[in-house]
């Protein structure tokens, strides 16, 4: 027998007894659902979280500006400013660790993709490349190619474990998608899909919102929910069993992402880092991107909205922005660091607040979809663990080579499928030119796609395209890949094909 009084007693000290106000109208099954829903939440903890959000929003902006310092140069490496020998040494170290099976990837794929406006996981999104490969497929194939590269360089075959963090909404469709596509050729034992947690939504005055008479309103706990999920879903134990020491964590929506990037991983290892951030140079002071910087001797990401325009515009003698290390949700962690954070610091992570229109049941029991924000969602951010790092480093990369996220619908013209597609075409065209291919056309919409199974980052192309005249559209497939289109395929040397028409 379920007892409303008991539940009320548990909730009352936290000011949440309103959650049982429809008890009298619920069937036995619905009461059970409500109890389960409430008990899945640590009410004391989340109410404390809400209290903390009220403090955070009162932080003194000016004070933060005064305390910020740029990243010291000795821990701020750069792919752009390092010589080829240095880069090669980092890459060799990264590939060695891949071949030893010490590298894992943490893919953050639990977001709701509201700005893009899709009802399925963003990883399943097809930006409209000639191959129609989805973001998940591109990333899977980069892992496959990297394993091959590591093998050819070291003579040792290691695999990369791929940990995919999903959420309540993205878990099932993601699993189904991978099943349907036979894990894109990966060994399914090396793909671990797990689910992040949820946090209740609150009204502005601190009451948990009821989404139904027997159901709390909850939302994913942000990409910083990673750390709790790593512990609770036993992912850290899995890493330990497999002997994985180094993790590359990144967002699902960056079409150019170098998955398990051996250069970045090698750099972080050689620097003895426990935590690292890949960054791109912020060149425009008003770009709404967080910057990595030092505050009171620790590192953190400071959001554009947290600093004054004067600080954002500050420049060095060479004219570059002082705070230019733009965070791109792309990080390195040692397993040990992740364990430390998950066990010791996870509850202390900062909470970020988003005011949202959150459906609720009104006093008469009707579900209302509000037309203006009526409450908050709380999220943890993946980068908020930087202050816990004892050896933190940053690695700056060229944006055109590594960062083009799919955030918005095409109508915005920014960080959308069209820009992602074009950025990939431009990069792949550059790869072909560097390999000796001659592109005679100058048009901007030059279509050029290279299968990740052929080349991870521009390697392996010389033999096929050197001195060849190339014209758009070009699609380079690996041997055995079946073109998604039924366009005319003009076979050229070996497995390289030039496709002149595609669906
Ligand atoms: P974003 O903050 O861009 O969110 O996530 P989103 O869900 O992709 O898009 P919007 O804001 O709803 O439009 C950056 C990365 O963090 C992941 C996302 O999947 C993306 O890879 N993420 C975000 C999670 O894994 N879990 C979350 O709770 C939130």
Coordinates of C-alpha atoms and ligand atoms in Angstrom, one line a residue:
X1 CA 0.0 0.0 0.0
X2 CA 1.5 3.3 -1.0
X3 CA 1.3 6.1 1.5
X4 CA 0.8 9.7 0.4
X5 CA 1.5 10.9 4.0
X6 CA 4.9 9.2 4.0
X7 CA 5.9 10.7 0.6
X8 CA 4.7 14.1 1.8
X9 CA 6.8 13.8 4.9
X10 CA 9.8 13.1 2.8
X11 CA 9.2 16.0 0.5
X12 CA 8.1 18.6 3.0
X13 CA 11.5 19.5 4.5
X14 CA 12.5 20.5 0.9
X15 CA 9.4 22.5 0.2
X16 CA 8.2 20.0 -2.5
X17 CA 5.1 18.5 -1.0
X18 CA 3.0 19.9 -3.9
X19 CA 4.2 16.9 -5.9
X20 CA 1.6 14.7 -4.3
X21 CA -1.3 17.2 -4.6
X22 CA -3.2 15.0 -7.1
X23 CA -2.7 11.8 -5.1
X24 CA -6.4 11.4 -4.5
X25 CA -7.1 11.4 -8.2
X26 CA -4.5 8.8 -9.2
X27 CA -5.0 5.1 -9.7
X28 CA -2.8 2.6 -7.8
X29 CA -0.6 2.2 -10.9
X30 CA -0.2 6.0 -11.3
X31 CA 0.6 6.4 -7.7
X32 CA 3.4 3.8 -8.1
X33 CA 4.7 5.8 -11.1
X34 CA 4.7 9.0 -9.1
X35 CA 6.6 7.3 -6.2
X36 CA 9.1 5.8 -8.6
X37 CA 9.6 9.1 -10.3
X38 CA 10.1 11.0 -7.1
X39 CA 12.4 8.4 -5.6
X40 CA 14.6 8.4 -8.8
X41 CA 15.5 11.9 -7.7
X42 CA 17.7 12.9 -4.7
X43 CA 15.3 15.7 -3.7
X44 CA 17.6 17.1 -1.1
X45 CA 20.4 17.3 -3.6
X46 CA 18.5 18.9 -6.4
X47 CA 16.9 21.5 -4.1
X48 CA 20.4 22.4 -3.0
X49 CA 21.3 22.7 -6.7
X50 CA 18.5 25.1 -7.2
X51 CA 19.6 27.1 -4.2
X52 CA 23.1 27.3 -5.7
X53 CA 21.8 28.6 -9.0
X54 CA 20.4 31.5 -7.2
X55 CA 23.9 32.3 -5.8
X56 CA 25.6 31.8 -9.1
X57 CA 23.4 34.3 -10.8
X58 CA 24.5 37.0 -8.4
X59 CA 28.2 36.6 -9.1
X60 CA 30.0 39.9 -9.6
X61 CA 30.8 40.2 -13.3
X62 CA 33.4 42.9 -12.8
X63 CA 35.3 40.9 -10.3
X64 CA 35.7 38.0 -12.8
X65 CA 37.1 40.3 -15.4
X66 CA 39.7 41.5 -13.0
X67 CA 40.8 38.0 -12.0
X68 CA 41.1 36.6 -15.6
X69 CA 44.5 35.9 -17.1
X70 CA 45.3 34.4 -20.5
X71 CA 46.7 30.8 -20.6
X72 CA 50.5 30.9 -20.0
X73 CA 52.4 30.2 -23.3
X74 CA 54.2 27.1 -22.0
X75 CA 51.0 25.1 -21.6
X76 CA 49.3 26.6 -24.7
X77 CA 50.5 24.5 -27.6
X78 CA 49.5 25.2 -31.2
X79 CA 49.1 23.0 -34.2
X80 CA 49.4 26.1 -36.3
X81 CA 52.7 27.4 -34.7
X82 CA 54.4 24.0 -34.1
X83 CA 56.9 22.6 -36.7
X84 CA 56.3 19.4 -38.6
X85 CA 58.7 17.4 -36.5
X86 CA 57.0 18.4 -33.3
X87 CA 53.6 17.5 -34.7
X88 CA 55.0 14.2 -36.0
X89 CA 56.3 13.4 -32.6
X90 CA 52.9 14.0 -31.0
X91 CA 51.2 12.0 -33.6
X92 CA 53.6 9.1 -33.2
X93 CA 52.9 9.1 -29.5
X94 CA 49.1 9.2 -30.1
X95 CA 49.2 6.4 -32.6
X96 CA 51.4 4.3 -30.4
X97 CA 48.8 4.6 -27.6
X98 CA 46.0 3.7 -30.1
X99 CA 48.0 0.6 -31.1
X100 CA 48.4 -0.4 -27.5
X101 CA 44.6 -0.1 -27.0
X102 CA 45.0 2.7 -24.4
X103 CA 42.8 5.3 -26.1
X104 CA 39.0 5.7 -25.8
X105 CA 36.6 8.2 -27.2
X106 CA 33.8 9.8 -25.2
X107 CA 31.2 11.1 -27.5
X108 CA 28.6 13.5 -26.0
X109 CA 25.4 12.7 -27.9
X110 CA 22.8 13.3 -25.3
X111 CA 21.7 16.8 -26.4
X112 CA 18.2 17.5 -27.6
X113 CA 19.2 19.3 -30.8
X114 CA 16.4 21.9 -30.3
X115 CA 18.0 24.6 -32.4
X116 CA 18.6 22.2 -35.4
X117 CA 15.0 21.1 -34.9
X118 CA 15.3 17.4 -35.4
X119 CA 13.3 14.8 -33.5
X120 CA 16.0 12.2 -33.6
X121 CA 19.6 12.1 -32.3
X122 CA 21.8 14.6 -34.0
X123 CA 24.4 11.9 -34.7
X124 CA 21.9 10.4 -37.2
X125 CA 21.8 13.7 -39.1
X126 CA 22.7 13.7 -42.8
X127 CA 24.1 17.1 -43.7
X128 CA 23.7 16.3 -47.4
X129 CA 27.2 15.1 -48.4
X130 CA 27.2 13.2 -51.7
X131 CA 27.7 10.0 -49.7
X132 CA 24.8 10.9 -47.4
X133 CA 26.9 9.7 -44.5
X134 CA 25.5 10.8 -41.1
X135 CA 27.6 12.3 -38.3
X136 CA 27.7 9.0 -36.5
X137 CA 29.0 7.2 -39.7
X138 CA 31.7 9.8 -40.4
X139 CA 33.0 9.4 -36.8
X140 CA 32.8 5.6 -36.9
X141 CA 34.8 5.6 -40.1
X142 CA 37.4 8.0 -38.7
X143 CA 37.9 5.5 -35.9
X144 CA 38.3 2.6 -38.3
X145 CA 40.9 4.5 -40.4
X146 CA 42.8 5.6 -37.3
X147 CA 43.1 2.0 -36.1
X148 CA 44.5 1.1 -39.5
X149 CA 46.9 4.1 -39.4
X150 CA 48.1 3.1 -36.0
X151 CA 48.6 -0.5 -37.2
X152 CA 50.6 0.5 -40.3
X153 CA 52.8 2.8 -38.2
X154 CA 53.5 0.4 -35.3
X155 CA 52.8 -3.1 -36.6
X156 CA 50.5 -3.5 -33.7
X157 CA 46.7 -3.7 -34.0
X158 CA 44.9 -1.9 -31.2
X159 CA 41.3 -0.8 -31.1
X160 CA 39.7 2.4 -29.9
X161 CA 36.8 2.0 -27.4
X162 CA 34.0 4.3 -28.4
X163 CA 31.8 5.4 -25.4
X164 CA 28.7 7.2 -26.6
X165 CA 26.8 9.2 -24.0
X166 CA 23.1 9.4 -24.9
X167 CA 20.1 10.6 -22.9
X168 CA 16.6 9.3 -22.3
X169 CA 15.5 10.6 -25.7
X170 CA 18.6 9.6 -27.8
X171 CA 19.5 6.2 -26.3
X172 CA 17.1 3.9 -28.1
X173 CA 17.2 5.4 -31.5
X174 CA 21.0 5.6 -31.3
X175 CA 21.2 1.9 -30.4
X176 CA 18.8 0.9 -33.2
X177 CA 20.7 3.0 -35.7
X178 CA 24.0 1.3 -34.9
X179 CA 22.3 -2.1 -35.1
X180 CA 20.7 -1.3 -38.5
X181 CA 24.1 -0.2 -39.9
X182 CA 26.1 -3.1 -38.4
X183 CA 28.0 -0.6 -36.3
X184 CA 29.5 0.8 -39.5
X185 CA 32.1 -1.9 -39.6
X186 CA 33.3 -1.4 -36.0
X187 CA 33.6 -4.3 -33.6
X188 CA 30.4 -3.9 -31.7
X189 CA 32.1 -4.9 -28.5
X190 CA 34.1 -1.7 -28.7
X191 CA 31.0 0.5 -28.9
X192 CA 29.5 1.2 -25.5
X193 CA 26.3 3.3 -25.5
X194 CA 25.3 4.6 -22.1
X195 CA 22.7 7.0 -20.7
X196 CA 23.2 10.3 -18.8
X197 CA 21.0 11.4 -16.0
X198 CA 18.1 13.8 -15.7
X199 CA 17.4 16.7 -13.4
X200 CA 14.0 18.0 -12.5
X201 CA 12.9 21.4 -13.9
X202 CA 12.0 24.1 -11.4
X203 CA 9.7 27.1 -11.2
X204 CA 11.5 30.4 -10.7
X205 CA 10.6 30.1 -7.0
X206 CA 12.1 26.7 -6.5
X207 CA 9.3 24.2 -6.9
X208 CA 9.8 21.1 -9.0
X209 CA 7.4 21.2 -11.9
X210 CA 4.9 18.5 -12.5
X211 CA 4.7 17.4 -16.1
X212 CA 1.7 15.3 -15.4
X213 CA -0.3 14.5 -12.3
X214 CA 2.0 11.5 -11.7
X215 CA 5.2 12.6 -13.4
X216 CA 7.9 15.2 -12.7
X217 CA 9.2 17.4 -15.4
X218 CA 12.9 16.4 -16.1
X219 CA 15.6 17.2 -18.6
X220 CA 19.0 15.9 -19.3
X221 CA 21.6 17.1 -16.8
X222 CA 23.8 18.7 -19.5
X223 CA 27.0 17.4 -21.1
X224 CA 28.7 17.8 -17.7
X225 CA 26.3 15.0 -16.7
X226 CA 29.1 12.9 -18.2
X227 CA 31.0 12.5 -15.0
X228 CA 28.1 11.2 -12.9
X229 CA 27.1 8.9 -15.8
X230 CA 30.6 7.5 -16.1
X231 CA 30.4 6.4 -12.5
X232 CA 26.8 5.4 -12.2
X233 CA 26.7 3.5 -15.5
X234 CA 30.0 1.8 -14.7
X235 CA 31.8 3.2 -17.7
X236 CA 34.9 4.0 -15.7
X237 CA 35.0 0.3 -14.6
X238 CA 34.7 -0.7 -18.2
X239 CA 37.7 1.6 -19.1
X240 CA 39.7 0.1 -16.3
X241 CA 39.0 -3.5 -17.4
X242 CA 40.0 -2.6 -21.0
X243 CA 43.2 -0.8 -19.8
X244 CA 42.2 2.5 -21.3
X245 CA 44.2 5.4 -20.0
X246 CA 43.5 8.3 -22.3
X247 CA 40.1 9.7 -23.4
X248 CA 39.2 12.1 -26.1
X249 CA 35.8 13.7 -25.4
X250 CA 33.9 15.7 -28.0
X251 CA 30.5 16.9 -29.1
X252 CA 28.6 14.9 -31.7
X253 CA 27.9 17.8 -34.0
X254 CA 31.3 18.9 -35.2
X255 CA 31.5 17.5 -38.8
X256 CA 35.3 18.0 -38.9
X257 CA 36.1 16.4 -35.6
X258 CA 39.3 14.4 -35.6
X259 CA 38.1 11.5 -33.5
X260 CA 40.7 10.2 -31.1
X261 CA 43.0 12.8 -32.6
X262 CA 46.5 11.3 -32.2
X263 CA 48.2 14.7 -32.4
X264 CA 46.2 16.2 -29.6
X265 CA 46.4 13.0 -27.5
X266 CA 50.1 12.8 -28.0
X267 CA 50.6 16.4 -27.1
X268 CA 48.7 16.0 -23.9
X269 CA 50.6 12.9 -22.9
X270 CA 54.0 14.4 -23.7
X271 CA 53.0 17.4 -21.5
X272 CA 52.0 15.1 -18.7
X273 CA 48.5 16.6 -18.7
X274 CA 45.6 15.1 -16.8
X275 CA 43.2 17.3 -18.6
X276 CA 43.4 19.3 -21.9
X277 CA 41.2 21.5 -24.0
X278 CA 41.4 21.8 -27.8
X279 CA 40.7 25.4 -28.7
X280 CA 40.4 27.6 -31.8
X281 CA 41.5 31.2 -32.0
X282 CA 38.7 33.6 -31.4
X283 CA 39.3 36.4 -33.7
X284 CA 36.2 38.5 -33.3
X285 CA 35.7 39.9 -29.8
X286 CA 31.9 39.6 -30.1
X287 CA 31.8 36.0 -31.2
X288 CA 29.6 34.2 -28.6
X289 CA 32.1 31.5 -27.7
X290 CA 33.5 30.7 -24.2
X291 CA 37.2 31.3 -23.7
X292 CA 39.6 29.2 -21.7
X293 CA 41.6 31.3 -19.3
X294 CA 43.2 31.3 -15.8
X295 CA 41.2 32.6 -12.9
X296 CA 42.9 32.6 -9.5
X297 CA 45.5 30.1 -10.5
X298 CA 43.0 27.6 -11.9
X299 CA 41.7 27.1 -15.4
X300 CA 38.2 27.6 -16.6
X301 CA 36.0 28.5 -19.5
X302 CA 34.5 32.0 -19.2
X303 CA 31.4 32.6 -21.2
X304 CA 31.2 35.6 -23.5
X305 CA 28.1 36.7 -21.5
X306 CA 30.1 36.7 -18.3
X307 CA 32.7 39.4 -19.2
X308 CA 32.5 43.0 -20.2
X309 CA 33.0 44.1 -23.8
X310 CA 36.2 45.8 -22.7
X311 CA 37.7 42.5 -21.5
X312 CA 36.5 40.7 -24.6
X313 CA 38.1 43.3 -26.8
X314 CA 41.5 43.4 -25.0
X315 CA 44.4 42.8 -27.4
X316 CA 48.1 42.0 -27.1
X317 CA 50.9 44.0 -28.7
X318 CA 50.7 41.8 -31.8
X319 CA 47.0 42.8 -32.2
X320 CA 45.6 39.4 -31.3
X321 CA 42.9 39.1 -28.7
X322 CA 44.2 38.5 -25.2
X323 CA 41.4 36.1 -24.5
X324 CA 41.4 34.1 -27.7
X325 CA 41.3 30.5 -26.7
X326 CA 37.8 29.6 -27.9
X327 CA 36.4 26.5 -26.4
X328 CA 35.0 23.9 -28.8
X329 CA 33.8 21.1 -26.6
X330 CA 36.8 19.0 -27.4
X331 CA 38.8 17.7 -24.5
X332 CA 41.5 15.2 -23.3
X333 CA 41.3 13.4 -20.0
X334 CA 43.3 10.7 -18.3
X335 CA 41.1 7.9 -16.9
X336 CA 42.6 8.7 -13.5
X337 CA 41.4 12.3 -13.7
X338 CA 37.9 11.2 -14.7
X339 CA 37.8 8.8 -11.8
X340 CA 38.9 11.5 -9.4
X341 CA 36.3 14.0 -10.7
X342 CA 33.5 11.4 -10.7
X343 CA 34.3 10.3 -7.1
X344 CA 35.3 13.6 -5.5
X345 CA 34.1 16.6 -7.4
X346 CA 31.1 15.8 -9.5
X347 CA 28.5 17.2 -7.0
X348 CA 30.4 20.5 -6.8
X349 CA 30.1 21.2 -10.5
X350 CA 28.7 24.6 -11.4
X351 CA 25.1 24.6 -12.5
X352 CA 24.1 26.6 -15.6
X353 CA 20.6 27.8 -15.8
X354 CA 18.4 28.1 -18.9
X355 CA 15.0 29.8 -18.6
X356 CA 12.5 27.7 -20.7
X357 CA 8.9 27.2 -21.5
X358 CA 8.2 24.1 -19.5
X359 CA 4.8 22.3 -19.8
X360 CA 3.1 21.9 -16.5
X361 CA -0.1 20.8 -14.8
X362 CA -2.1 23.7 -13.3
X363 CA -4.0 23.7 -10.1
X364 CA -7.0 22.1 -11.7
X365 CA -4.9 19.3 -13.2
X366 CA -4.8 20.4 -16.8
X367 CA -1.6 20.2 -18.7
X368 CA -0.5 23.7 -20.0
X369 CA 2.1 24.5 -22.6
X370 CA 3.2 28.0 -21.7
X371 CA 4.0 30.6 -24.3
X372 CA 6.7 32.3 -22.3
X373 CA 9.4 31.0 -20.0
X374 CA 7.9 29.8 -16.7
X375 CA 10.8 27.9 -15.2
X376 CA 14.4 26.8 -15.4
X377 CA 16.4 23.8 -16.6
X378 CA 19.7 23.2 -14.8
X379 CA 22.7 21.8 -16.7
X380 CA 26.2 20.9 -15.9
X381 CA 28.9 21.7 -18.5
X382 CA 31.7 19.3 -19.5
X383 CA 34.4 22.0 -19.2
X384 CA 33.6 22.9 -15.6
X385 CA 36.1 20.2 -14.4
X386 CA 39.1 22.2 -15.6
X387 CA 39.6 23.8 -12.1
X388 CA 40.1 20.3 -10.7
X389 CA 43.0 19.6 -13.0
X390 CA 46.5 19.6 -11.6
X391 CA 48.2 19.7 -15.0
X392 CA 46.1 21.4 -17.5
X393 CA 47.1 22.2 -21.1
X394 CA 45.5 23.7 -24.2
X395 CA 46.1 22.9 -27.8
X396 CA 45.1 25.4 -30.5
X397 CA 44.0 24.2 -33.9
X398 CA 43.0 25.7 -37.2
X399 CA 39.3 26.2 -37.2
X400 CA 39.0 25.5 -40.9
X401 CA 40.6 22.1 -40.3
X402 CA 38.8 20.9 -37.2
X403 CA 35.7 22.8 -36.2
X404 CA 32.4 23.3 -38.0
X405 CA 29.4 22.4 -35.8
X406 CA 25.9 21.7 -36.9
X407 CA 23.9 23.7 -34.3
X408 CA 21.2 25.5 -36.2
X409 CA 18.8 25.1 -39.1
X410 CA 20.0 26.3 -42.5
X411 CA 17.8 29.4 -42.3
X412 CA 20.2 30.9 -39.8
X413 CA 23.2 30.6 -42.2
X414 CA 25.5 30.0 -39.3
X415 CA 26.8 26.7 -37.8
X416 CA 24.2 24.9 -39.8
X417 CA 24.1 21.9 -42.2
X418 CA 25.1 24.0 -45.2
X419 CA 28.1 25.6 -43.6
X420 CA 29.2 22.2 -42.2
X421 CA 29.0 20.6 -45.7
X422 CA 30.9 23.5 -47.3
X423 CA 33.6 23.5 -44.7
X424 CA 34.1 19.7 -45.2
X425 CA 34.2 20.2 -49.0
X426 CA 36.8 23.0 -48.6
X427 CA 39.0 21.0 -46.3
X428 CA 38.9 17.9 -48.5
X429 CA 39.7 20.0 -51.5
X430 CA 42.7 21.3 -49.7
X431 CA 43.8 17.8 -48.8
X432 CA 43.7 16.9 -52.5
X433 CA 45.7 20.0 -53.4
X434 CA 48.3 19.2 -50.8
X435 CA 48.5 15.7 -52.2
X436 CA 49.3 17.2 -55.6
X437 CA 45.9 17.2 -57.2
X438 CA 45.2 20.2 -59.5
X439 CA 42.0 21.9 -59.0
X440 CA 41.4 24.2 -61.9
X441 CA 38.1 25.6 -61.0
X442 CA 37.8 28.4 -58.6
X443 CA 34.1 28.2 -57.7
X444 CA 33.3 28.3 -54.1
X445 CA 30.8 25.5 -54.1
X446 CA 33.4 22.9 -55.2
X447 CA 32.0 19.6 -54.0
X448 CA 34.7 17.3 -52.7
X449 CA 34.2 14.5 -50.3
X450 CA 36.8 12.0 -49.2
X451 CA 35.7 8.9 -47.4
X452 CA 37.3 8.7 -43.9
X453 CA 38.0 5.1 -44.7
X454 CA 40.5 6.4 -47.3
X455 CA 42.0 9.3 -45.4
X456 CA 41.8 10.5 -41.8
X457 CA 43.5 13.8 -42.2
X458 CA 44.7 14.2 -45.7
X459 CA 47.2 11.3 -45.8
X460 CA 47.1 8.4 -48.3
X461 CA 46.1 10.5 -51.2
X462 CA 49.3 11.3 -53.1
X463 CA 49.4 8.0 -55.0
X464 CA 46.0 8.6 -56.5
X465 CA 45.6 12.2 -57.1
X466 CA 49.1 13.6 -57.7
X467 CA 49.1 15.6 -60.9
X468 CA 45.6 14.6 -61.6
X469 CA 43.2 17.4 -62.9
X470 CA 40.3 17.5 -60.5
X471 CA 36.9 18.9 -61.1
X472 CA 33.8 19.1 -59.0
X473 CA 32.0 17.1 -57.9
X474 CA 34.6 14.7 -56.5
X475 CA 33.9 11.8 -54.2
X476 CA 36.6 9.5 -53.1
X477 CA 35.4 6.2 -51.8
X478 CA 37.3 3.3 -50.2
X479 CA 37.4 0.1 -52.0
X480 CA 34.2 -1.8 -51.4
X481 CA 32.2 1.2 -50.3
X482 CA 28.9 1.3 -52.1
X483 CA 28.0 4.8 -53.3
X484 CA 24.7 5.9 -51.8
X485 CA 23.8 7.6 -55.1
X486 CA 23.3 5.9 -58.4
X487 CA 25.1 8.7 -60.2
X488 CA 27.6 8.1 -62.9
X489 CA 30.8 6.7 -61.5
X490 CA 33.8 7.2 -63.6
X491 CA 36.3 4.7 -62.3
X492 CA 39.8 6.2 -62.2
X493 CA 43.0 4.7 -60.7
X494 CA 42.4 1.9 -58.2
X495 CA 39.6 2.5 -55.8
X496 CA 39.4 6.2 -56.5
X497 CA 36.4 7.3 -58.4
X498 CA 35.2 10.6 -59.6
X499 CA 31.5 11.0 -59.5
X500 CA 29.9 13.5 -61.8
X501 CA 26.4 13.2 -60.7
X502 CA 24.8 12.2 -57.5
X503 CA 21.3 12.1 -56.0
Ligands
LIG1 P1 24.6 21.8 -27.2 O1 24.7 22.6 -26.0 O2 25.0 22.4 -28.4 O3 23.2 21.2 -27.2 O4 25.5 20.5 -26.9 P2 22.4 20.4 -28.3 O5 21.5 19.4 -27.6 O6 23.3 19.7 -29.3 O7 21.6 21.4 -29.1 P3 20.4 22.4 -28.6 O8 21.1 23.3 -27.6 O9 19.3 21.6 -28.0 O10 20.0 23.1 -29.8 C1 26.9 20.3 -27.2 C2 27.2 18.9 -27.1 O11 26.8 18.3 -25.8 C3 25.9 17.3 -26.0 C4 25.2 17.5 -27.3 O12 24.7 16.2 -27.8 C5 26.4 18.0 -28.1 O13 27.2 17.0 -28.6 N1 25.0 17.3 -24.8 C6 24.3 18.4 -24.5 C7 24.8 16.1 -24.1 O14 25.5 15.1 -24.4 N2 24.0 16.1 -23.1 C8 23.2 17.2 -22.7 O15 22.5 17.1 -21.7 C9 23.4 18.4 -23.5

